[in-house]
Tab-separated table of C-alpha atoms in Angstrom:
chain	number	residue	atom	x	y	z
A	14	MET	CA	-91.026	36.491	85.610
A	15	SER	CA	-88.409	34.299	87.038
A	16	ASP	CA	-89.472	31.124	88.167
A	17	THR	CA	-89.768	30.257	92.085
A	18	LYS	CA	-87.678	27.811	93.601
A	19	LEU	CA	-90.196	25.911	95.115
A	20	LYS	CA	-93.421	24.474	93.403
A	21	TYR	CA	-96.837	25.654	94.693
A	22	THR	CA	-100.175	24.042	95.324
A	23	VAL	CA	-103.034	25.427	96.753
A	24	LEU	CA	-106.088	22.698	97.004
A	25	PRO	CA	-108.846	22.732	96.456
A	26	GLY	CA	-108.845	24.136	93.643
A	27	SER	CA	-112.734	24.534	93.417
A	28	VAL	CA	-114.913	25.217	95.943
A	29	TYR	CA	-118.809	25.688	97.021
A	30	TYR	CA	-119.708	29.586	97.533
A	31	THR	CA	-122.408	30.159	100.333
A	32	ARG	CA	-125.674	30.089	99.435
A	33	ASP	CA	-127.423	30.218	102.842
A	34	SER	CA	-125.793	32.802	105.029
A	35	ALA	CA	-127.146	30.703	108.230
A	36	ASN	CA	-125.100	27.750	106.808
A	37	PRO	CA	-122.052	29.353	105.465
A	38	SER	CA	-119.535	27.549	103.172
A	39	LYS	CA	-116.299	26.674	105.416
A	40	ILE	CA	-113.113	25.078	103.955
A	41	THR	CA	-109.685	24.582	104.510
A	42	LEU	CA	-106.874	25.335	102.153
A	43	ASN	CA	-103.783	23.183	101.944
A	44	ILE	CA	-101.074	25.058	100.465
A	45	GLY	CA	-98.011	23.054	99.538
A	46	ALA	CA	-94.326	24.202	98.867
A	47	SER	CA	-92.364	21.271	97.381
A	48	ASN	CA	-88.777	21.403	96.276
A	49	THR	CA	-88.877	18.999	92.875
A	50	THR	CA	-85.283	19.277	92.069
A	51	GLU	CA	-82.385	17.131	92.921
A	52	GLU	CA	-80.621	19.698	95.367
A	53	ASP	CA	-81.546	21.098	98.873
A	54	ILE	CA	-83.105	24.853	98.482
A	55	THR	CA	-82.728	27.375	100.922
A	56	ILE	CA	-85.326	30.295	100.921
A	57	ILE	CA	-86.086	33.052	103.164
A	58	GLY	CA	-89.985	32.380	103.149
A	59	PHE	CA	-92.949	33.351	100.930
A	60	GLN	CA	-96.390	35.279	101.197
A	61	ILE	CA	-100.094	34.484	100.016
A	62	GLN	CA	-102.366	36.960	99.609
A	63	VAL	CA	-106.294	35.919	99.721
A	64	PRO	CA	-108.373	38.063	98.037
A	65	VAL	CA	-110.896	39.873	100.649
A	66	SER	CA	-113.803	42.019	100.391
A	67	ASN	CA	-116.643	43.559	102.467
A	68	ASP	CA	-118.729	42.785	99.581
A	69	VAL	CA	-120.146	39.251	100.236
A	70	LYS	CA	-121.183	39.165	96.632
A	71	SER	CA	-117.753	40.175	94.872
A	72	PRO	CA	-117.157	37.278	92.281
A	73	ASP	CA	-113.242	38.019	92.696
A	74	ALA	CA	-112.707	37.932	96.490
A	75	LEU	CA	-112.633	34.456	98.547
A	76	THR	CA	-114.102	35.809	101.623
A	77	ALA	CA	-115.609	38.797	103.488
A	78	ASP	CA	-114.322	37.254	106.869
A	79	PRO	CA	-110.629	36.780	107.221
A	80	SER	CA	-110.979	37.419	110.684
A	81	SER	CA	-112.464	33.568	110.819
A	82	ILE	CA	-109.055	32.150	109.123
A	83	ASN	CA	-106.790	30.432	111.462
A	84	ALA	CA	-103.179	29.975	109.788
A	85	THR	CA	-101.513	26.749	110.438
A	86	SER	CA	-98.085	25.445	109.645
A	87	LEU	CA	-97.865	21.409	109.740
A	88	GLN	CA	-94.374	21.696	110.605
A	89	PRO	CA	-94.415	24.047	113.486
A	90	LEU	CA	-90.960	23.231	114.819
A	91	VAL	CA	-89.524	24.263	111.562
A	92	TRP	CA	-91.727	26.609	109.670
A	93	ASP	CA	-94.050	29.297	110.974
A	94	PHE	CA	-97.118	30.525	109.207
A	95	GLN	CA	-99.048	33.558	110.440
A	96	GLN	CA	-101.536	36.193	109.370
A	97	VAL	CA	-99.354	39.427	108.595
A	98	GLY	CA	-101.965	41.867	107.110
A	99	ASP	CA	-105.554	41.631	105.997
A	100	GLY	CA	-105.932	38.222	104.283
A	101	LEU	CA	-102.207	38.455	104.129
A	102	TYR	CA	-100.283	34.993	105.373
A	103	ARG	CA	-96.280	34.746	105.591
A	104	ALA	CA	-94.479	31.490	105.761
A	105	SER	CA	-90.795	31.753	107.351
A	106	PRO	CA	-88.454	29.161	108.647
A	107	VAL	CA	-87.963	29.027	112.560
A	108	ASP	CA	-84.313	29.299	111.737
A	109	SER	CA	-82.847	31.746	109.238
A	110	ASP	CA	-80.914	29.012	107.602
A	111	THR	CA	-83.812	26.294	106.990
A	112	VAL	CA	-83.358	24.407	104.196
A	113	ILE	CA	-85.659	22.392	101.954
A	114	PRO	CA	-84.239	18.935	101.275
A	115	ALA	CA	-84.310	17.730	97.706
A	116	LYS	CA	-87.634	15.890	96.681
A	117	THR	CA	-89.466	16.988	100.119
A	118	SER	CA	-92.267	19.307	100.742
A	119	ILE	CA	-93.703	21.717	103.205
A	120	THR	CA	-97.259	22.447	104.396
A	121	PHE	CA	-99.552	24.975	105.684
A	122	GLN	CA	-103.366	25.400	106.001
A	123	LEU	CA	-105.636	28.158	106.026
A	124	GLN	CA	-108.484	26.547	108.296
A	125	THR	CA	-112.234	27.718	108.225
A	126	VAL	CA	-112.094	30.226	105.488
A	127	THR	CA	-115.574	31.260	104.850
A	128	ILE	CA	-116.465	31.553	101.305
A	129	ASN	CA	-118.367	34.602	100.117
A	130	GLU	CA	-121.890	34.580	98.451
A	131	ALA	CA	-120.933	34.755	94.595
A	132	GLY	CA	-119.602	32.645	92.128
A	133	GLY	CA	-116.390	33.259	90.299
A	134	THR	CA	-112.621	32.926	90.241
A	135	ALA	CA	-110.463	34.186	93.312
A	136	VAL	CA	-107.061	34.446	92.561
A	137	LEU	CA	-104.395	33.823	95.272
A	138	LYS	CA	-100.901	35.287	94.864
A	139	ILE	CA	-98.066	33.642	96.180
A	140	THR	CA	-94.772	35.630	96.691
A	141	GLU	CA	-91.766	33.836	97.180
A	142	ASN	CA	-88.205	35.443	98.833
A	143	GLY	CA	-85.884	32.931	97.510
A	144	GLY	CA	-82.995	35.429	98.591
A	145	ALA	CA	-80.168	36.724	96.112
A	146	THR	CA	-78.020	34.258	94.512
A	147	GLU	CA	-74.933	34.418	92.144
A	148	SER	CA	-77.260	33.656	89.150
A	149	SER	CA	-80.134	35.888	89.803
A	150	SER	CA	-80.598	39.113	92.030
A	151	ASN	CA	-84.242	39.140	91.441
A	152	ALA	CA	-84.887	37.022	94.970
A	153	ILE	CA	-88.740	38.092	94.914
A	154	VAL	CA	-91.150	35.926	92.398
A	155	SER	CA	-94.502	35.681	92.137
A	156	ILE	CA	-97.303	33.309	90.975
A	157	ASP	CA	-101.209	33.441	90.851
A	158	LYS	CA	-103.308	30.564	92.087
A	159	PRO	CA	-106.740	30.524	91.016
A	160	ILE	CA	-109.737	28.975	93.073
A	161	LEU	CA	-113.150	28.747	91.512
A	162	LYS	CA	-116.094	29.400	93.322
A	163	THR	CA	-119.206	27.185	92.284
A	164	LYS	CA	-122.761	26.504	92.914
A	165	SER	CA	-123.672	23.209	94.518
A	166	SER	CA	-126.587	20.980	92.865
A	167	LEU	CA	-128.467	20.886	96.347
A	168	GLU	CA	-131.989	22.892	96.468
A	169	ILE	CA	-134.873	23.419	98.569
A	170	THR	CA	-137.415	23.901	95.819
A	171	ASP	CA	-140.455	24.323	97.791
A	172	PHE	CA	-141.210	24.793	101.410
A	173	LYS	CA	-144.868	26.051	102.135
A	174	ALA	CA	-147.230	25.788	105.271
A	175	VAL	CA	-150.984	25.583	104.127
A	176	PRO	CA	-152.799	27.379	106.349
A	177	ASP	CA	-149.975	29.745	107.504
A	178	ARG	CA	-152.597	31.207	109.898
A	179	VAL	CA	-154.383	29.284	112.752
A	180	THR	CA	-156.002	29.114	116.003
A	181	SER	CA	-153.839	27.857	118.780
A	182	GLY	CA	-153.500	24.176	118.434
A	183	ALA	CA	-155.142	23.863	115.058
A	184	ALA	CA	-153.283	22.026	112.313
A	185	SER	CA	-151.292	23.404	109.413
A	186	VAL	CA	-149.087	21.083	106.946
A	187	LEU	CA	-145.992	21.881	106.059
A	188	SER	CA	-144.641	20.479	102.956
A	189	TRP	CA	-141.503	20.329	100.939
A	190	THR	CA	-139.449	19.229	97.851
A	191	THR	CA	-135.905	19.420	97.278
A	192	GLU	CA	-133.072	18.420	94.909
A	193	GLY	CA	-129.593	16.802	95.432
A	194	ALA	CA	-130.741	16.075	99.317
A	195	ALA	CA	-129.209	13.310	101.238
A	196	ARG	CA	-131.619	14.144	104.359
A	197	VAL	CA	-133.329	16.857	105.880
A	198	THR	CA	-133.974	18.353	109.585
A	199	LEU	CA	-136.987	20.420	110.369
A	200	SER	CA	-136.992	22.536	113.821
A	201	PRO	CA	-138.256	23.006	116.163
A	202	GLY	CA	-139.549	19.585	116.900
A	203	ASP	CA	-138.619	16.185	116.645
A	204	TYR	CA	-139.038	14.491	113.002
A	205	PRO	CA	-136.649	11.510	112.932
A	206	ASP	CA	-137.981	9.943	109.873
A	207	ILE	CA	-138.642	12.829	107.493
A	208	LYS	CA	-137.627	12.352	103.601
A	209	PRO	CA	-136.323	15.094	101.345
A	210	ASN	CA	-139.714	15.113	99.648
A	211	ASP	CA	-142.202	14.876	102.253
A	212	SER	CA	-144.711	16.650	104.560
A	213	VAL	CA	-145.724	16.693	108.472
A	214	THR	CA	-148.723	18.141	110.562
A	215	VAL	CA	-148.043	20.712	113.345
A	216	HIS	CA	-150.487	22.022	115.859
A	217	PRO	CA	-148.533	25.533	117.054
A	218	GLY	CA	-149.508	26.596	120.376
A	219	LEU	CA	-147.733	30.259	119.476
A	220	THR	CA	-146.855	31.466	116.346
A	221	ASN	CA	-143.505	29.450	115.584
A	222	MET	CA	-140.997	29.768	112.740
A	223	TYR	CA	-139.976	26.218	111.119
A	224	THR	CA	-136.332	26.114	109.632
A	225	LEU	CA	-136.158	23.032	106.995
A	226	THR	CA	-132.320	22.288	106.395
A	227	ALA	CA	-131.045	20.248	103.456
A	228	TYR	CA	-127.945	18.312	103.230
A	229	GLY	CA	-126.084	16.869	100.620
A	230	GLU	CA	-123.458	17.869	98.389
A	231	GLY	CA	-121.490	21.178	99.654
A	232	PRO	CA	-122.780	23.258	102.447
A	233	SER	CA	-126.420	22.670	103.625
A	234	VAL	CA	-129.289	25.221	102.760
A	235	SER	CA	-131.997	26.158	104.770
A	236	GLN	CA	-135.557	27.766	104.488
A	237	GLN	CA	-138.070	29.119	107.101
A	238	ARG	CA	-141.814	29.753	107.063
A	239	ILE	CA	-143.901	31.001	109.575
A	240	VAL	CA	-147.093	29.309	111.015
A	241	PHE	CA	-149.053	32.360	112.600
A	242	VAL	CA	-151.371	31.680	115.457
A	243	ASN	CA	-153.858	34.550	115.944
A	244	SER	CA	-155.092	35.414	119.108
A	245	PRO	CA	-159.138	35.114	120.033
A	246	GLU	CA	-160.477	38.417	118.666
A	247	ILE	CA	-163.945	39.496	119.589
A	248	VAL	CA	-165.158	41.690	116.449
A	249	ASP	CA	-168.685	42.611	117.524
A	250	PHE	CA	-170.712	41.747	120.497
A	251	LYS	CA	-173.776	43.811	121.326
A	252	ALA	CA	-177.423	43.496	122.846
A	253	SER	CA	-180.406	44.983	121.425
A	254	SER	CA	-181.262	47.027	123.898
A	255	SER	CA	-179.229	48.672	126.705
A	256	LYS	CA	-182.352	49.344	129.240
A	257	VAL	CA	-185.278	46.805	129.638
A	258	ASN	CA	-187.575	45.522	132.546
A	259	ALA	CA	-187.224	42.586	134.451
A	260	GLY	CA	-188.608	39.739	132.314
A	261	ASP	CA	-188.096	41.416	129.073
A	262	LYS	CA	-186.401	39.749	126.131
A	263	VAL	CA	-182.699	40.895	124.879
A	264	ILE	CA	-181.275	39.687	122.061
A	265	LEU	CA	-177.096	39.402	122.164
A	266	THR	CA	-175.466	39.158	118.759
A	267	TRP	CA	-171.953	38.610	118.419
A	268	GLU	CA	-168.790	37.815	116.016
A	269	VAL	CA	-165.400	36.073	116.938
A	270	ASN	CA	-162.380	35.221	114.855
A	271	TYR	CA	-159.834	32.940	115.832
A	272	ALA	CA	-161.493	30.821	118.980
A	273	ASP	CA	-161.519	27.391	119.697
A	274	LYS	CA	-164.538	27.862	122.199
A	275	ILE	CA	-166.969	30.572	122.984
A	276	SER	CA	-169.421	31.079	126.071
A	277	ILE	CA	-171.202	33.871	127.338
A	278	ALA	CA	-171.457	34.378	130.995
A	279	PRO	CA	-174.048	34.069	133.151
A	280	GLY	CA	-175.896	31.476	132.239
A	281	ASP	CA	-175.381	28.223	130.154
A	282	HIS	CA	-174.222	29.793	127.022
A	283	LYS	CA	-171.510	27.253	125.724
A	284	ASP	CA	-170.083	26.282	122.495
A	285	LEU	CA	-171.479	28.865	120.583
A	286	PRO	CA	-170.651	29.451	116.668
A	287	ALA	CA	-168.101	32.390	115.954
A	288	LYS	CA	-171.007	34.240	114.938
A	289	GLY	CA	-174.407	34.346	115.889
A	290	GLY	CA	-177.169	35.576	118.127
A	291	SER	CA	-179.230	34.626	121.277
A	292	ASP	CA	-182.440	35.500	122.838
A	293	LEU	CA	-182.324	36.151	126.743
A	294	ARG	CA	-184.426	37.034	129.553
A	295	LEU	CA	-183.366	39.096	132.324
A	296	THR	CA	-184.745	38.221	135.858
A	297	LEU	CA	-184.486	40.069	139.065
A	298	GLU	CA	-182.849	37.615	141.967
A	299	GLY	CA	-183.235	38.811	145.487
């Protein structure tokens, strides 16, 4: 394969892959094309093919979402940079006779590249169209630029709620441990002073999903835990007899789950236990 006229660089050469789909790893690829010679160089342009796969777990693909990528020329008055296909981008001079002066460079960016969810090596192919010359009829040459997808050291090693089922307003303790986290956030709620390894007590009124997000090296990661708030449930409520005479005694028994307060009306029967019984004498008023 013939050498390209320009020297191409793609940075960064190593990126963190997405581990949490709610917090995808997004990067900007900087593509440099340099004339390292002592003479001016004219080229027709070049293309860069980003490996794309609908499989977010593909180790060979850089992204599964090329639609999120924004192609940008840092010299828009003299060089154009546009998407021309699925993961394919073309740099071309605004004027057909654009020259790259000796010892100068042109720079392009692929912004907001969403890295897929697998480690591996994605190989970007750059194809240069240098135009035919007297010394070479092979105007089209290609080079490969590998990008390593690696895992960051950031980790939520444990996140739990104890208990994870409570009555409305009752306490549940959320606790967590992390590795490589500079800070963490917990939502919903306002917890400004929590630490990477910490716990808080919550009192949900309704069933709630709590999200812990850790920030550090590489893209943030998050985990969720649900604290279920159970609705009061009357398991059993009965009388010892359904028909009695005035003044006779009746025994009421009950069993209730997930209630803070229990009472029976009519009468002054308040603050009852979740399971129990009570003697009543029925009278007639008139």
